[in-house]
CSV table of C-alpha atoms in Angstrom, one decimal:
chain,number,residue,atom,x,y,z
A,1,UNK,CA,55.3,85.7,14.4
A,2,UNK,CA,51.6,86.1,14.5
A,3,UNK,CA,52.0,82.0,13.8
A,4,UNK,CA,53.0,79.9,17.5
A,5,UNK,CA,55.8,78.3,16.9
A,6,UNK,CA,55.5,74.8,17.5
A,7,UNK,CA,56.7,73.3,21.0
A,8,UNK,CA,59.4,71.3,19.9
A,9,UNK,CA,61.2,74.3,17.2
A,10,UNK,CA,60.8,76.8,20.3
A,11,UNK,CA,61.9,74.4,23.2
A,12,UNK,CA,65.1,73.4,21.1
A,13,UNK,CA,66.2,77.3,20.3
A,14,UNK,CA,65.5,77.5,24.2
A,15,UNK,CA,68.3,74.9,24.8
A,16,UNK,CA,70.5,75.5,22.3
A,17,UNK,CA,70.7,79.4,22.1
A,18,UNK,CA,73.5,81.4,24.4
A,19,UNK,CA,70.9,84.0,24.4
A,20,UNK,CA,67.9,84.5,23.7
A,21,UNK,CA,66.6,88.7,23.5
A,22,UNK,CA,62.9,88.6,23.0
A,23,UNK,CA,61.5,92.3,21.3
A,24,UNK,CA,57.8,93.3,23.7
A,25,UNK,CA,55.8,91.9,25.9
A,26,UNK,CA,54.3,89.0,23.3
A,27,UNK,CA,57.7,88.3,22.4
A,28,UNK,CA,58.5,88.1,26.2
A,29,UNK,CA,55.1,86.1,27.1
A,30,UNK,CA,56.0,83.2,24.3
A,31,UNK,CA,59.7,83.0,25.6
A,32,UNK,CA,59.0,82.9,29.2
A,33,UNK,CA,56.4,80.3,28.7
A,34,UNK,CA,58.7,77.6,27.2
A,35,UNK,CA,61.8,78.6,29.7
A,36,UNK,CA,59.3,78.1,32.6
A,37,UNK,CA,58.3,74.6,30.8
A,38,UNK,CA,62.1,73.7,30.9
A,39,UNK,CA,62.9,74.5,33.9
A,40,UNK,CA,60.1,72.6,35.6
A,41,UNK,CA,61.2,69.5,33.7
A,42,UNK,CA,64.7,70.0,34.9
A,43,UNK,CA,63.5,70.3,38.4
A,44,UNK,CA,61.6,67.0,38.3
A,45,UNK,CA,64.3,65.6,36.5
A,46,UNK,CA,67.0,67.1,39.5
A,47,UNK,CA,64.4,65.7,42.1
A,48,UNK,CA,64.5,62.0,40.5
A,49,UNK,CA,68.2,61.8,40.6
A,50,UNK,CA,68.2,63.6,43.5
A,51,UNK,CA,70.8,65.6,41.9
A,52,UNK,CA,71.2,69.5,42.1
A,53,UNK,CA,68.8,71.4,39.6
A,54,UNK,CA,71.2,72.2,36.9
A,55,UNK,CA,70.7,75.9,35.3
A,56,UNK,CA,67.4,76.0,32.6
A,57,UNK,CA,69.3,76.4,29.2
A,58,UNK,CA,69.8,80.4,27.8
A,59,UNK,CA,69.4,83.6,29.4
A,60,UNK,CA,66.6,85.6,28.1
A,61,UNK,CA,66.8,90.0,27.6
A,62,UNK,CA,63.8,91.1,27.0
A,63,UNK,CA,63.7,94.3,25.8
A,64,UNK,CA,61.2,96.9,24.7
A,65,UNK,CA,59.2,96.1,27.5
A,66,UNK,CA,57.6,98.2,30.5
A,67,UNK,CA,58.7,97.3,34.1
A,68,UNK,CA,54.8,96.4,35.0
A,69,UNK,CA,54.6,93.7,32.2
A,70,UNK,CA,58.0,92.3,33.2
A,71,UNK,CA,56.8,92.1,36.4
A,72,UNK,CA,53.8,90.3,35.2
A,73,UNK,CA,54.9,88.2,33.3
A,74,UNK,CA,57.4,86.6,35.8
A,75,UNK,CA,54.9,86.2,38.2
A,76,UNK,CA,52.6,84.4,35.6
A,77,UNK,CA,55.5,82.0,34.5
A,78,UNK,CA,57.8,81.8,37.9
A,79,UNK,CA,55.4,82.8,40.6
A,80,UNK,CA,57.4,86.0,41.5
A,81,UNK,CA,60.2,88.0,40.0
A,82,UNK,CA,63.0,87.1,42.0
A,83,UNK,CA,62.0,83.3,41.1
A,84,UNK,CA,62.5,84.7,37.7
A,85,UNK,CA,65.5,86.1,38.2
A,86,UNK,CA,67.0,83.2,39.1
A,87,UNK,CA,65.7,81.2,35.8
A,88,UNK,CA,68.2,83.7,34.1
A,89,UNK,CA,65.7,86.5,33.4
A,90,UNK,CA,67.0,90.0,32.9
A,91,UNK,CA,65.0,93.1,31.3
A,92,UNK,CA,66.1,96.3,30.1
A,93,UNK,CA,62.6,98.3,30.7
A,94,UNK,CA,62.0,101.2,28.3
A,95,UNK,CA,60.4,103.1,31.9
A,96,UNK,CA,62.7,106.2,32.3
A,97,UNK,CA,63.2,106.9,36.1
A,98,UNK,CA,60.7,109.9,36.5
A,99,UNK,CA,63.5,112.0,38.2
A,100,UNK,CA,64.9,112.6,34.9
A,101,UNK,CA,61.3,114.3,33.4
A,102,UNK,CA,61.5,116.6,37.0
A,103,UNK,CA,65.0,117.5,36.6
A,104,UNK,CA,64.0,118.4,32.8
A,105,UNK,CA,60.7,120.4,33.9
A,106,UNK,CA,63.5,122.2,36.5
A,107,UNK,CA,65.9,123.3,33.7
A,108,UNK,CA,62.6,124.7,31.2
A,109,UNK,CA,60.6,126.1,34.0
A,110,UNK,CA,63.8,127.8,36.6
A,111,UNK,CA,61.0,130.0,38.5
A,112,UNK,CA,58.2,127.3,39.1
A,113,UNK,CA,58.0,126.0,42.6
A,114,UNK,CA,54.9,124.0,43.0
A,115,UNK,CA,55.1,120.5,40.4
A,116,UNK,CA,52.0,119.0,40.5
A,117,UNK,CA,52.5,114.4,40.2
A,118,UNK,CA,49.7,112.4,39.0
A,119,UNK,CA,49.7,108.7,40.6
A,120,UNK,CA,47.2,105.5,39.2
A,121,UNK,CA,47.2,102.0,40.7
A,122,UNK,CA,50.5,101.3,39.8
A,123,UNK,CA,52.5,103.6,40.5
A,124,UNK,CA,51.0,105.2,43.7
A,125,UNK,CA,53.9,103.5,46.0
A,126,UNK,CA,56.3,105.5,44.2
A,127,UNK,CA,55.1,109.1,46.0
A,128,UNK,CA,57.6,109.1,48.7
A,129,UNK,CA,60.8,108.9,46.2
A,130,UNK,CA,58.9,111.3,43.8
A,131,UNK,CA,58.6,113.5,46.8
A,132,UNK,CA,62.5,113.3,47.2
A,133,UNK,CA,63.4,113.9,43.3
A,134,UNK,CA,60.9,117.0,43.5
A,135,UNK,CA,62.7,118.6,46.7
A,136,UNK,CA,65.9,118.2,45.2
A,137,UNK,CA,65.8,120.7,42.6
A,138,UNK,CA,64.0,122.8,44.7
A,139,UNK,CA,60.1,122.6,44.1
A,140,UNK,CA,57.1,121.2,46.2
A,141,UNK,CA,55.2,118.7,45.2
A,142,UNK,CA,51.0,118.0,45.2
A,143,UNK,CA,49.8,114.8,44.1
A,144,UNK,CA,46.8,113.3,42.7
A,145,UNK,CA,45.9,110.1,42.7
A,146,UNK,CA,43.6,108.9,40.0
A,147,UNK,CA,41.6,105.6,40.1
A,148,UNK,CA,39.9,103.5,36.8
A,149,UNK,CA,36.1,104.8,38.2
A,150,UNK,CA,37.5,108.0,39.2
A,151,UNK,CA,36.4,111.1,37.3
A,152,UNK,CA,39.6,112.4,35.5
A,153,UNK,CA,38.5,116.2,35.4
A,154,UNK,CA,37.1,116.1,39.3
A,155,UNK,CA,40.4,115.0,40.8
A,156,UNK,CA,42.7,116.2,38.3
A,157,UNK,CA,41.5,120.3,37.7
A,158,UNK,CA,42.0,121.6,41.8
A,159,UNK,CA,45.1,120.3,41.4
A,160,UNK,CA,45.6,122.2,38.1
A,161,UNK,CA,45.4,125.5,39.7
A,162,UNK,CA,47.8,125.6,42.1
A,163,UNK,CA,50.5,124.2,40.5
A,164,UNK,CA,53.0,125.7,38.1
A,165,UNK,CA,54.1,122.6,35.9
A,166,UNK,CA,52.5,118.9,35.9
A,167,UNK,CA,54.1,115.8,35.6
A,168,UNK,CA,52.4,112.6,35.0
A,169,UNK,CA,53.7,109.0,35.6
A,170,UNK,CA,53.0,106.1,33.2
A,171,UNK,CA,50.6,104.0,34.9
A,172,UNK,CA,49.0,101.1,33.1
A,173,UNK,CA,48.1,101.1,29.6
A,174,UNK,CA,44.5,102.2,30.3
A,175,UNK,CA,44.9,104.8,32.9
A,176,UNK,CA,48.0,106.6,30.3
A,177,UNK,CA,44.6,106.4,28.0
A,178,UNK,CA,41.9,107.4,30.3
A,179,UNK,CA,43.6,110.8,31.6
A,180,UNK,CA,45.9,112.2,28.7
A,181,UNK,CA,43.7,113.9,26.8
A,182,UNK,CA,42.0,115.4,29.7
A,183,UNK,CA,45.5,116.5,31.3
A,184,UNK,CA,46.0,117.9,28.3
A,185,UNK,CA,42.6,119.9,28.3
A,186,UNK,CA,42.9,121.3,31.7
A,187,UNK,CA,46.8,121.9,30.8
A,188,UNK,CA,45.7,124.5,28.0
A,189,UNK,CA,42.8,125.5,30.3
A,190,UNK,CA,45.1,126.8,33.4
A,191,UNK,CA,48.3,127.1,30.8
A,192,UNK,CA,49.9,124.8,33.0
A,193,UNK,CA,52.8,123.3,31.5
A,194,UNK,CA,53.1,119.0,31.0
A,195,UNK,CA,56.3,117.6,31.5
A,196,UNK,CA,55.0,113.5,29.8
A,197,UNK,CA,56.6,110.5,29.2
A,198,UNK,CA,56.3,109.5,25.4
A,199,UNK,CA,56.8,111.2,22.5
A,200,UNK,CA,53.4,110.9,21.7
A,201,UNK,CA,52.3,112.9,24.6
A,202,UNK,CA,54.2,116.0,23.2
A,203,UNK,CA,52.5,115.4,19.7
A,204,UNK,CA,48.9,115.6,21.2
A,205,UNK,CA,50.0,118.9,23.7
A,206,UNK,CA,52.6,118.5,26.5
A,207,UNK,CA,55.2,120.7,26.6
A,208,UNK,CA,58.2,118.1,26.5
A,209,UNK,CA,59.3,114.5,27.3
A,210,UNK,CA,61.8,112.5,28.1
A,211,UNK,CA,60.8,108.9,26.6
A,212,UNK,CA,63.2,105.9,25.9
A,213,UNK,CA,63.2,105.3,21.6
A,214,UNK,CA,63.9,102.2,20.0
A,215,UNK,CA,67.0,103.0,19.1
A,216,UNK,CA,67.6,103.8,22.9
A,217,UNK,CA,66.9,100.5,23.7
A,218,UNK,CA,68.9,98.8,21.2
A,219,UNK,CA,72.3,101.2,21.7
A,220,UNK,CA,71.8,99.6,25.5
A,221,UNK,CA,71.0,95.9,24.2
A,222,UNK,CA,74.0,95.6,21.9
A,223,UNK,CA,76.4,97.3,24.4
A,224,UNK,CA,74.9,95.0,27.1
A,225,UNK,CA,75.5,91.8,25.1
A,226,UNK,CA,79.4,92.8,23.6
A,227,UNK,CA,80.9,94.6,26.0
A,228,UNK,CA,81.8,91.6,28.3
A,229,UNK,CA,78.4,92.6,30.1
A,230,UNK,CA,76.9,89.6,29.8
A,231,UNK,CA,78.7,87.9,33.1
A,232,UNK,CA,77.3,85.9,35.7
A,233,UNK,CA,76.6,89.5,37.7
A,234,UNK,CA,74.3,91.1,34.9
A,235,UNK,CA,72.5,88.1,34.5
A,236,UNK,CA,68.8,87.9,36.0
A,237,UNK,CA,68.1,91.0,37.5
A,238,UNK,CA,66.2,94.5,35.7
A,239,UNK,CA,68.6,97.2,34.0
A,240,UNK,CA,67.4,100.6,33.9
A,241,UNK,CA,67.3,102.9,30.9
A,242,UNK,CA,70.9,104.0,30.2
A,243,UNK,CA,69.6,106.1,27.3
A,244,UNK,CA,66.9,108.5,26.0
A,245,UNK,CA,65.8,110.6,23.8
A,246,UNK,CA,64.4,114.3,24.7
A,247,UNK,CA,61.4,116.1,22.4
A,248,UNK,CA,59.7,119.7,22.5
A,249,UNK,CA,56.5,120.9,21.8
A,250,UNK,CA,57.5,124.3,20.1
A,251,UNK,CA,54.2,125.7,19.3
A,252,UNK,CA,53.1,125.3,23.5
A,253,UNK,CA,56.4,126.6,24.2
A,254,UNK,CA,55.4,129.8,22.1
A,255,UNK,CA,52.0,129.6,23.9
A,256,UNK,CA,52.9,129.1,27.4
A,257,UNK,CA,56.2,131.8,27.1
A,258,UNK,CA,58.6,129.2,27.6
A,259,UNK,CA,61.9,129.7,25.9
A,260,UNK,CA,63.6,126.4,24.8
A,261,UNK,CA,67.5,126.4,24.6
A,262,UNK,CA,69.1,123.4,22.4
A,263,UNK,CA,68.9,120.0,23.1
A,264,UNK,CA,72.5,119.5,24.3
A,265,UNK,CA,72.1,122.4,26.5
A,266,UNK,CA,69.5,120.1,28.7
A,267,UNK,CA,71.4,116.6,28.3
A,268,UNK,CA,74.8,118.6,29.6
A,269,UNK,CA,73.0,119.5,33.1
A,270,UNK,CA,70.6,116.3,33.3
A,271,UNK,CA,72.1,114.1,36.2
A,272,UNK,CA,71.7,110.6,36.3
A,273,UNK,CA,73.6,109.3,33.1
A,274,UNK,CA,73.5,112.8,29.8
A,275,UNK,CA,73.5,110.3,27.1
C-alpha cells in the first residue's frame, strides 16, 4: 500500500502470521523493518531474563526480488545476510543463473566460439564461474568490465568485434540502463547477436532471453509453501529460480541468419532444471 501501515497493525500480522511472503523490494523493505524491530526487542527481552533469545515470530519469502536488493536489504535491517538468515529470512530471487542464457546462446548459435560477457560493479566477482559455464559448452570467453563513469561505446565496441555472440549480466538497476541501448546499437552495428536477461531486452533488439516471469515466481512460491517445503531446512537461506520463461526476437533472427527451432526444442537440452 502506498499508505504505511501503522506500527502496531504491521507488528501484530508480524507475530501472529505463520508466514509472511512479501511481493518486491518495498514490500520486502516494510517487512524486514518491523521483523528486525521484533527481534531486537526479543533480544533485550532474552538478555533481561537471561533467558535464550526465543525465535522472532513468522518467516518471511520475499519474492519478486533481485539477489542485490535482498542482499541489501538484510544488511540494512540485520547487519549482514547470514544474520538475516537466521531471523527466518528466505528469498526466492527472480536472478536466473547466467549459465542458463550461455547454454541457450550455445543451442541458437552451434558454430560461434568466442562469447563476449559484460561485468558492472556488481557482478564483476562473478568472471571466474562465468569463465567455467562458457568453457563448458565449448566457447571462449572475453569480458568487459563497465563502470558508472565509464564510456559505454569506448569499452564496449573492441570487444564487439571479435566476438561472435554477447551476453550481458544484470548489474544494478542503473548500469542495465546505462549500457542497453548502446549494446544494442553496436549489436546491430557488428550483427553480433545478444543473448539478455529480460524480456524487455528482446523487445528493444536482443536476439533472445531467458528471464524469470511472474508467473515463474509464483509456480515456485506456492510449490515452496504446500509441498511440505516449508521445514526447518528451507527456512532462511536464498532459493534459486526453479523456473523461467524463454522469448525470441524473430525479426533479428531473420536479420542476423539465425534459424530458431521451437521453444520445447531449447527447454528439452537446457541443463540445470527444463521447466
Amino acid at each position: 500500500s502506498e499508505a504505511r501501515t501503522p506500527d502496531s497493525i504491521a507488528s501484530q500480522l508480524i507475530t501472529s502470521a505463520d508466514l509472511i511472503v512479501t511481493i518486491g523490494t518495498a514490500a520486502a523493505d516494510s517487512a524486514y523493518r518491523y521483523k528486525a524491530l521484533e527481534s531486537k526487542a526479543l533480544q533485550s527481552k532474552a538478555l533481561q531474563s537471561k533467558a535464550p533469545q526465543p525465535k522472532s515470530g513468522a518467516p518471511v519469502i520475499s519474492v519478486l526480488i533481485t539477489d542485490s536488493s535482498f542482499i541489501a536489504l538484510a544488511k540494512k535491517h540485520f547487519g549482514s545476510v547470514d544474520q538475516a538468515f537466521a531471523s527466518q529470512l528466505s528469498s526466492i530471487c527472480i536472478d536466473q543463473p547466467t549459465s542458463r542464457s550461455i547454454h541457450l546462446a550455445k543451442l541458437l548459435l552451434p558454430k560461434a566460439t568466442k562469447a563476449g560477457v559484460m561485468l558492472g560493479h556488481s557482478s564483476a566477482m562473478l568472471k571466474e564461474k562465468l569463465t567455467g559455464s562458457i568453457n563448458t559448452v565449448g566457447m571462449e570467453s572475453e569480458f568487459v568490465t563497465v563502470g558508472a563513469k565509464d564510456n559505454p561505446i569506448a569499452k564496449i565496441e573492441p570487444l564487439m568485434r571479435k566476438i561472435d555472440l554477447f551476453i550481458p549480466v544484470p548489474d544494478s538497476r542503473l548500469m542495465n540502463i546505462a549500457t542497453a541501448k548502446w549494446i544494442l546499437h553496436l549489436s546491430y552495428r557488428h550483427k553480433v547477436p545478444v543473448i539478455a536477461f529480460s524480456r524487455t531486452y528482446v523487445k528493444a533488439g536482443a536476439l533472445a532471453a531467458i528471464y524469470s516471469s511472474p508467473q515463474n515466481v509464483a509456480m515456485q512460491a506456492v510449490e515452496w509453501i504446500t509441498d511440505d517445503a516449508m521445514t526447518a531446512a528451507e527456512i532462511g537461506q536464498a532459493h534459486p529460480p526453479e523456473y523461467y520463461s524463454i522469448h525470441f526476437n524473430y525479426s533479428v533472427a531473420a536479420s542476423l541468419d539465425v534459424p530458431i527451432k521451437t521453444e520445447q526444442f531449447y527447454r528439452q537440452r537446457l541443463q540445470g532444471g527444463n521447466k
